[in-house]
Amino acid sequence: MSKVPKEKRDKIILVGIVTVAVSAALWLLLINSQRHTLRNVRAEAVKSRDQSSRGYATLKTREDVKQQFEEATRRLQTRETAMAAPNDMYSWLIQTLNNFRSNYRVDIPQFGREVPAEVGIFAKFPYRAALFNVRGTANYHDFGRFLADFENAFPYIRVQNIELKPASESQGDGREKLNFSLELLTLVRPIAP
């Protein structure tokens, strides 16, 4: 074995120690900081991709939301055309009730004039309301079917203050007639600007 002189061995050990120290310094100062920067850049890239995908999703749903809004606007306009007109509410009520009751054995001879009423649901609600008093006669079951179907067919008309009294006349089939009185509170479509 060849013996390395002590001075040369000390120099080799010193070079090794210096090399390890320089390598550690390079690792800590350069490489570690670069890894930290790279980690931050990756996190930012992921964050940007997420933000971008949310943006694309918003752009995709924008058309759906726009379509839903247009559909809701069309449905509202359809319902508004069936609402009472602000200039002739009385004839609208008579026509609406007569057309609807043609399928039922309900007699409605008395229609009261409209009384303006407050809606009071929301602030800045664009609709007004009108209250009508209606009186008539019908069999109990016929009136019940008429009333249920009427409320389902006209969701913007509220039936309230129903009074039922037996009528003085009865039919020959054993079914008793009754007199009814009720109030119809209806929304009136807004006047177009």
mmCIF file of C-alpha atoms in Angstrom:
data_model
loop_
_atom_site.group_PDB
_atom_site.id
_atom_site.type_symbol
_atom_site.label_atom_id
_atom_site.label_comp_id
_atom_site.label_asym_id
_atom_site.label_seq_id
_atom_site.Cartn_x
_atom_site.Cartn_y
_atom_site.Cartn_z
ATOM 1 C CA MET A 1 0.000 0.000 0.000
ATOM 2 C CA SER A 2 1.265 3.270 -0.731
ATOM 3 C CA LYS A 3 1.400 5.617 2.091
ATOM 4 C CA VAL A 4 0.277 9.120 1.447
ATOM 5 C CA PRO A 5 2.285 11.689 3.243
ATOM 6 C CA LYS A 6 0.617 13.450 6.107
ATOM 7 C CA GLU A 7 0.576 16.862 4.453
ATOM 8 C CA LYS A 8 -0.927 15.524 1.277
ATOM 9 C CA ARG A 9 -3.505 13.580 3.258
ATOM 10 C CA ASP A 10 -4.423 16.710 5.241
ATOM 11 C CA LYS A 11 -4.771 18.664 2.004
ATOM 12 C CA ILE A 12 -7.024 15.969 0.512
ATOM 13 C CA ILE A 13 -9.168 15.973 3.645
ATOM 14 C CA LEU A 14 -9.279 19.769 3.561
ATOM 15 C CA VAL A 15 -10.271 19.731 -0.118
ATOM 16 C CA GLY A 16 -12.993 17.183 0.710
ATOM 17 C CA ILE A 17 -14.308 19.299 3.578
ATOM 18 C CA VAL A 18 -14.239 22.452 1.463
ATOM 19 C CA THR A 19 -15.978 20.601 -1.374
ATOM 20 C CA VAL A 20 -18.719 19.377 0.960
ATOM 21 C CA ALA A 21 -19.065 22.871 2.464
ATOM 22 C CA VAL A 22 -19.252 24.522 -0.963
ATOM 23 C CA SER A 23 -21.749 21.883 -2.146
ATOM 24 C CA ALA A 24 -23.878 22.447 0.953
ATOM 25 C CA ALA A 25 -23.685 26.216 0.459
ATOM 26 C CA LEU A 26 -24.679 25.861 -3.199
ATOM 27 C CA TRP A 27 -27.534 23.579 -2.191
ATOM 28 C CA LEU A 28 -28.826 25.915 0.467
ATOM 29 C CA LEU A 29 -28.342 29.163 -1.418
ATOM 30 C CA LEU A 30 -29.071 28.313 -5.024
ATOM 31 C CA ILE A 31 -30.824 25.006 -5.476
ATOM 32 C CA ASN A 32 -33.099 25.171 -2.446
ATOM 33 C CA SER A 33 -34.264 28.697 -3.266
ATOM 34 C CA GLN A 34 -34.856 27.622 -6.885
ATOM 35 C CA ARG A 35 -36.920 24.644 -5.684
ATOM 36 C CA HIS A 36 -38.930 26.963 -3.449
ATOM 37 C CA THR A 37 -39.507 29.345 -6.368
ATOM 38 C CA LEU A 38 -40.491 26.424 -8.612
ATOM 39 C CA ARG A 39 -42.964 25.187 -5.980
ATOM 40 C CA ASN A 40 -44.544 28.668 -5.823
ATOM 41 C CA VAL A 41 -44.745 28.853 -9.622
ATOM 42 C CA ARG A 42 -46.476 25.448 -9.728
ATOM 43 C CA ALA A 43 -48.970 26.577 -7.076
ATOM 44 C CA GLU A 44 -49.680 29.751 -9.055
ATOM 45 C CA ALA A 45 -50.120 27.685 -12.229
ATOM 46 C CA VAL A 46 -52.644 25.417 -10.494
ATOM 47 C CA LYS A 47 -54.446 28.453 -9.106
ATOM 48 C CA SER A 48 -54.524 30.057 -12.570
ATOM 49 C CA ARG A 49 -55.834 26.835 -14.139
ATOM 50 C CA ASP A 50 -58.603 26.646 -11.533
ATOM 51 C CA GLN A 51 -59.506 30.267 -12.096
ATOM 52 C CA SER A 52 -59.470 29.735 -15.850
ATOM 53 C CA SER A 53 -61.694 26.650 -15.611
ATOM 54 C CA ARG A 54 -64.141 28.570 -13.397
ATOM 55 C CA GLY A 55 -64.132 31.337 -15.998
ATOM 56 C CA TYR A 56 -64.850 28.869 -18.796
ATOM 57 C CA ALA A 57 -67.609 27.283 -16.706
ATOM 58 C CA THR A 58 -69.106 30.724 -16.149
ATOM 59 C CA LEU A 59 -68.956 31.439 -19.859
ATOM 60 C CA LYS A 60 -70.639 28.120 -20.604
ATOM 61 C CA THR A 61 -73.389 28.686 -18.035
ATOM 62 C CA ARG A 62 -73.881 32.261 -19.209
ATOM 63 C CA GLU A 63 -75.768 30.996 -22.240
ATOM 64 C CA ASP A 64 -77.846 28.655 -20.063
ATOM 65 C CA VAL A 65 -78.661 31.459 -17.640
ATOM 66 C CA LYS A 66 -79.528 33.762 -20.517
ATOM 67 C CA GLN A 67 -81.791 31.095 -22.019
ATOM 68 C CA GLN A 68 -83.484 30.467 -18.650
ATOM 69 C CA PHE A 69 -84.001 34.205 -18.208
ATOM 70 C CA GLU A 70 -85.554 34.521 -21.667
ATOM 71 C CA GLU A 71 -87.808 31.528 -20.993
ATOM 72 C CA ALA A 72 -88.930 32.979 -17.654
ATOM 73 C CA THR A 73 -89.574 36.328 -19.361
ATOM 74 C CA ARG A 74 -91.726 34.602 -22.006
ATOM 75 C CA ARG A 75 -93.703 32.730 -19.335
ATOM 76 C CA LEU A 76 -94.218 35.977 -17.416
ATOM 77 C CA GLN A 77 -95.407 37.759 -20.554
ATOM 78 C CA THR A 78 -97.804 34.891 -21.271
ATOM 79 C CA ARG A 79 -99.211 35.130 -17.763
ATOM 80 C CA GLU A 80 -99.430 38.910 -17.997
ATOM 81 C CA THR A 81 -101.549 38.669 -21.143
ATOM 82 C CA ALA A 82 -104.046 36.576 -19.170
ATOM 83 C CA MET A 83 -104.119 39.106 -16.301
ATOM 84 C CA ALA A 84 -106.669 41.855 -15.985
ATOM 85 C CA ALA A 85 -106.048 44.826 -18.230
ATOM 86 C CA PRO A 86 -105.750 48.081 -16.301
ATOM 87 C CA ASN A 87 -108.302 49.871 -18.471
ATOM 88 C CA ASP A 88 -111.212 47.356 -18.385
ATOM 89 C CA MET A 89 -110.984 45.048 -15.393
ATOM 90 C CA TYR A 90 -114.755 44.534 -14.951
ATOM 91 C CA SER A 91 -115.415 43.143 -18.426
ATOM 92 C CA TRP A 92 -112.222 41.053 -18.155
ATOM 93 C CA LEU A 93 -113.547 39.418 -14.973
ATOM 94 C CA ILE A 94 -116.972 38.693 -16.466
ATOM 95 C CA GLN A 95 -115.444 37.241 -19.619
ATOM 96 C CA THR A 96 -112.871 35.172 -17.703
ATOM 97 C CA LEU A 97 -115.396 33.727 -15.243
ATOM 98 C CA ASN A 98 -118.021 33.026 -17.924
ATOM 99 C CA ASN A 99 -115.474 31.262 -20.139
ATOM 100 C CA PHE A 100 -114.154 29.219 -17.231
ATOM 101 C CA ARG A 101 -117.508 28.254 -15.684
ATOM 102 C CA SER A 102 -118.939 26.975 -18.974
ATOM 103 C CA ASN A 103 -117.675 23.473 -18.054
ATOM 104 C CA TYR A 104 -119.230 23.560 -14.575
ATOM 105 C CA ARG A 105 -122.796 23.717 -13.265
ATOM 106 C CA VAL A 106 -122.237 26.979 -11.442
ATOM 107 C CA ASP A 107 -124.436 30.046 -11.865
ATOM 108 C CA ILE A 108 -122.807 33.433 -11.224
ATOM 109 C CA PRO A 109 -125.335 36.203 -11.860
ATOM 110 C CA GLN A 110 -123.730 38.941 -9.734
ATOM 111 C CA PHE A 111 -120.351 40.508 -10.394
ATOM 112 C CA GLY A 112 -119.353 43.444 -8.233
ATOM 113 C CA ARG A 113 -117.312 46.313 -9.645
ATOM 114 C CA GLU A 114 -113.596 46.286 -8.966
ATOM 115 C CA VAL A 115 -112.195 47.943 -5.900
ATOM 116 C CA PRO A 116 -108.520 48.941 -6.109
ATOM 117 C CA ALA A 117 -106.480 47.112 -3.486
ATOM 118 C CA GLU A 118 -102.896 47.140 -2.287
ATOM 119 C CA VAL A 119 -100.722 44.182 -3.139
ATOM 120 C CA GLY A 120 -98.271 44.875 -0.326
ATOM 121 C CA ILE A 121 -96.064 41.887 -1.104
ATOM 122 C CA PHE A 122 -92.812 43.578 -2.034
ATOM 123 C CA ALA A 123 -91.528 47.104 -2.224
ATOM 124 C CA LYS A 124 -91.587 48.436 -5.792
ATOM 125 C CA PHE A 125 -93.881 45.587 -6.919
ATOM 126 C CA PRO A 126 -94.874 46.413 -10.519
ATOM 127 C CA TYR A 127 -98.430 45.049 -10.283
ATOM 128 C CA ARG A 128 -101.545 46.579 -8.847
ATOM 129 C CA ALA A 129 -104.453 44.591 -7.448
ATOM 130 C CA ALA A 130 -108.220 44.703 -7.814
ATOM 131 C CA LEU A 131 -110.839 43.139 -5.566
ATOM 132 C CA PHE A 132 -114.130 41.818 -6.997
ATOM 133 C CA ASN A 133 -117.196 40.550 -5.107
ATOM 134 C CA VAL A 134 -118.906 37.618 -6.807
ATOM 135 C CA ARG A 135 -122.184 35.902 -5.867
ATOM 136 C CA GLY A 136 -123.808 32.806 -7.293
ATOM 137 C CA THR A 137 -125.441 29.432 -6.740
ATOM 138 C CA ALA A 138 -124.256 25.880 -7.306
ATOM 139 C CA ASN A 139 -124.380 22.385 -5.902
ATOM 140 C CA TYR A 140 -121.855 21.756 -3.162
ATOM 141 C CA HIS A 141 -119.647 19.352 -5.133
ATOM 142 C CA ASP A 142 -119.894 21.354 -8.358
ATOM 143 C CA PHE A 143 -118.827 24.490 -6.517
ATOM 144 C CA GLY A 144 -115.908 22.663 -4.886
ATOM 145 C CA ARG A 145 -114.632 21.354 -8.236
ATOM 146 C CA PHE A 146 -115.124 24.763 -9.836
ATOM 147 C CA LEU A 147 -113.240 26.535 -7.050
ATOM 148 C CA ALA A 148 -110.315 24.071 -7.007
ATOM 149 C CA ASP A 149 -109.899 24.150 -10.782
ATOM 150 C CA PHE A 150 -110.257 27.939 -10.867
ATOM 151 C CA GLU A 151 -107.487 28.453 -8.307
ATOM 152 C CA ASN A 152 -105.208 26.065 -10.221
ATOM 153 C CA ALA A 153 -105.939 27.672 -13.595
ATOM 154 C CA PHE A 154 -105.391 31.252 -12.394
ATOM 155 C CA PRO A 155 -102.470 31.365 -9.923
ATOM 156 C CA TYR A 156 -102.472 35.180 -9.892
ATOM 157 C CA ILE A 157 -106.068 35.335 -8.592
ATOM 158 C CA ARG A 158 -106.652 34.702 -4.902
ATOM 159 C CA VAL A 159 -110.060 33.563 -3.653
ATOM 160 C CA GLN A 160 -110.859 34.881 -0.202
ATOM 161 C CA ASN A 161 -113.760 35.471 2.217
ATOM 162 C CA ILE A 162 -115.933 32.620 0.961
ATOM 163 C CA GLU A 163 -119.439 32.519 2.457
ATOM 164 C CA LEU A 164 -121.656 29.493 1.843
ATOM 165 C CA LYS A 165 -125.386 29.438 2.698
ATOM 166 C CA PRO A 166 -128.069 26.910 1.824
ATOM 167 C CA ALA A 167 -130.271 28.050 -1.050
ATOM 168 C CA SER A 168 -134.027 28.086 -0.622
ATOM 169 C CA GLU A 169 -134.541 25.833 -3.652
ATOM 170 C CA SER A 170 -133.224 22.321 -4.145
ATOM 171 C CA GLN A 171 -133.028 20.102 -7.184
ATOM 172 C CA GLY A 172 -135.133 17.033 -7.741
ATOM 173 C CA ASP A 173 -132.108 14.721 -7.699
ATOM 174 C CA GLY A 174 -131.590 15.188 -3.953
ATOM 175 C CA ARG A 175 -128.602 17.466 -4.309
ATOM 176 C CA GLU A 176 -128.891 20.652 -2.346
ATOM 177 C CA LYS A 177 -127.976 23.978 -3.824
ATOM 178 C CA LEU A 178 -126.108 26.608 -1.946
ATOM 179 C CA ASN A 179 -125.568 30.316 -2.365
ATOM 180 C CA PHE A 180 -122.008 31.468 -2.316
ATOM 181 C CA SER A 181 -120.329 34.802 -1.989
ATOM 182 C CA LEU A 182 -116.611 35.295 -2.411
ATOM 183 C CA GLU A 183 -113.985 37.888 -3.130
ATOM 184 C CA LEU A 184 -111.498 37.563 -5.958
ATOM 185 C CA LEU A 185 -108.246 39.450 -5.501
ATOM 186 C CA THR A 186 -106.455 39.618 -8.823
ATOM 187 C CA LEU A 187 -103.232 41.146 -9.987
ATOM 188 C CA VAL A 188 -103.570 43.782 -12.683
ATOM 189 C CA ARG A 189 -100.863 43.866 -15.307
ATOM 190 C CA PRO A 190 -98.766 47.013 -15.294
ATOM 191 C CA ILE A 191 -99.295 49.731 -17.840
ATOM 192 C CA ALA A 192 -96.614 49.433 -20.499
ATOM 193 C CA PRO A 193 -94.195 52.381 -20.444
#
